[in-house]
Phi, psi and omega in degrees: 000145170210162189258141159259127176076196188258354177229338190259118190272150187234095195285134185224109188238107181279113175207097172296342178256000188286149173281318192207147160218144177247139178252124181258115183249142177280125188098347174263141194307320203233154156290127170279117179296146181254155183272130177266123169263158186297357182273350181098359183279126171266135176217157183225118162261127184293088173269160186058024168243130176277174172277328180301317186290345176266336199305144174081000181286122172290148184195155195199164190250120153288100181273120170247129181214125173045044170086006171244159181240147187234142166260125183244131184260156187294100185292002175237045166278153182275349177214146175215160182221140167276115178253196176309319186250010176139190175284151182241130173281132182231135180284145173216143192275121175246021160308140172208123183272118179266144180282339176241067190300335210246004179311128177227136172289151182290186185301160173278338149332317192261019192251134179246116190274129184247120183265120174220153165276127188309318192286345173291345176282348175220359167288342176297146162304331174281355169267139187258131193230147167302342185206151182289326169314308178321322200292123166100008197246171169305298177305332166295320173305332195247358167324128196306332183275319171315301195296301188304321178290325176278345170298320183298327186287323180080034190247158162268139184259117180236129203267136172299173191310133183235010169294160180300139189205171189253109198283346167309315179274303169270003179062199186287341190301308182099026193261024174227078173296147155284323174203187192233339173270343183265160183251152170308122173278325199287010159259357186272139160295329184219090178327310187295350182257007195308310174310326179284323188292335179276334184273333161294315180295316179297303165336301198290321178287321165310318191294342169260014175073045194245112167284160194227117177246158180240124156278130179249147184229067154260040175279328177199177185082197176094037170318305185296326183297323182286315189305325191278318190256328170103142183313338180280337171290305187303309214237136186259145192238153169291176180294330187278347178091011170272136163316139167284151175224083166268347172276329204074010183221046146121192171333136182273151183283139180266087191283334192290338176282129201304329198283293198298333187292299196306292171329308178297305183312297203291337168288319187288326174295312174316300187304338188261330181282315191264307180269347166072044170289141175263355185194164173238120176262127192264113171302127186042053194287342179281016172250016175267129176293153185284344162287339179275352169289317190286324180291322186305303179307312174315290183280349183279143162319140182294341175291341191285121177285147176235113172233133182230145162300123179254040181217174166188177172287337169177176174070032181300144177256347191196160162214179182312330160315322187283356168293347189244358160237287190276332181252034183282343180244038177253186164264353192304120154260181166210161181304111197265086181297326174299334169269321189287324205277309173297327188294295182303306178314324176296315188289324177278003171092359179265005163289152174254005194183000000 
């Protein structure tokens, strides 16, 4: 979903092979036919409907293909919930008035990154929160005492994944994203306002001069992507037709596919524009094809930090040596395991000097 001007939401769904697509919104008597563009995208402008009127309504696409009709939920929805029969997409009002709209992070070379699981900032009893119900939530992470502490450390905060995820596979850590425009409901005080609560958290940190980075997992998962576009588009295969499993967590996402590459980049741009994230850390970034890495660097605003893990269990598309070759003229940085591993060995008493 995207929004046109200030009041008109535009529903945008990619399905190049569909014969017809209709938009079905909860509470509407009839489905609305969508118009196909040459790019394979189907769109519908919701005239005379404001964001507030539509907020919280479930919706899906009625797709006709090869004579059959399918129900597909929006892989680009801003809000999703898991029900008995699977994930459901909901329209969400993402308007927010920023208190610190002009915040810009310091130069990357001057940043010390504090990586944290969001609930860990306020779950423990030692964390002072305004209300006990805030523990382990977006609201708890922006409690005054938590922000005071982070401000004293003079760090940038990098959150483990906050995208909607499957707890059955990714547990509480969030490393099995089901889609990438929706945020995790479980940390919200009000699930229907989850997008706003994430924005309020970033805004509060920016007001204290704290840059905010997000860990993104575009290498596996993507349940709603697969249901919408199919495994052949979303997942990478070997020459023999078997799926690549470079992450150890399921098939590897096919970042080299033009639609997947474009979707990843548009998602990142959305996260920068709407949520004001200052940077991204790419989980198992070596599974992303090199052209996608170059395109991300080219198209994201220049103040955005870009960090990748330069490794994977298999099927890597690039390595640390490429920082001196194809990626040399980009802003890409990598997690430095050449320092991390000896440092960890020394700290636990395994070193001899």
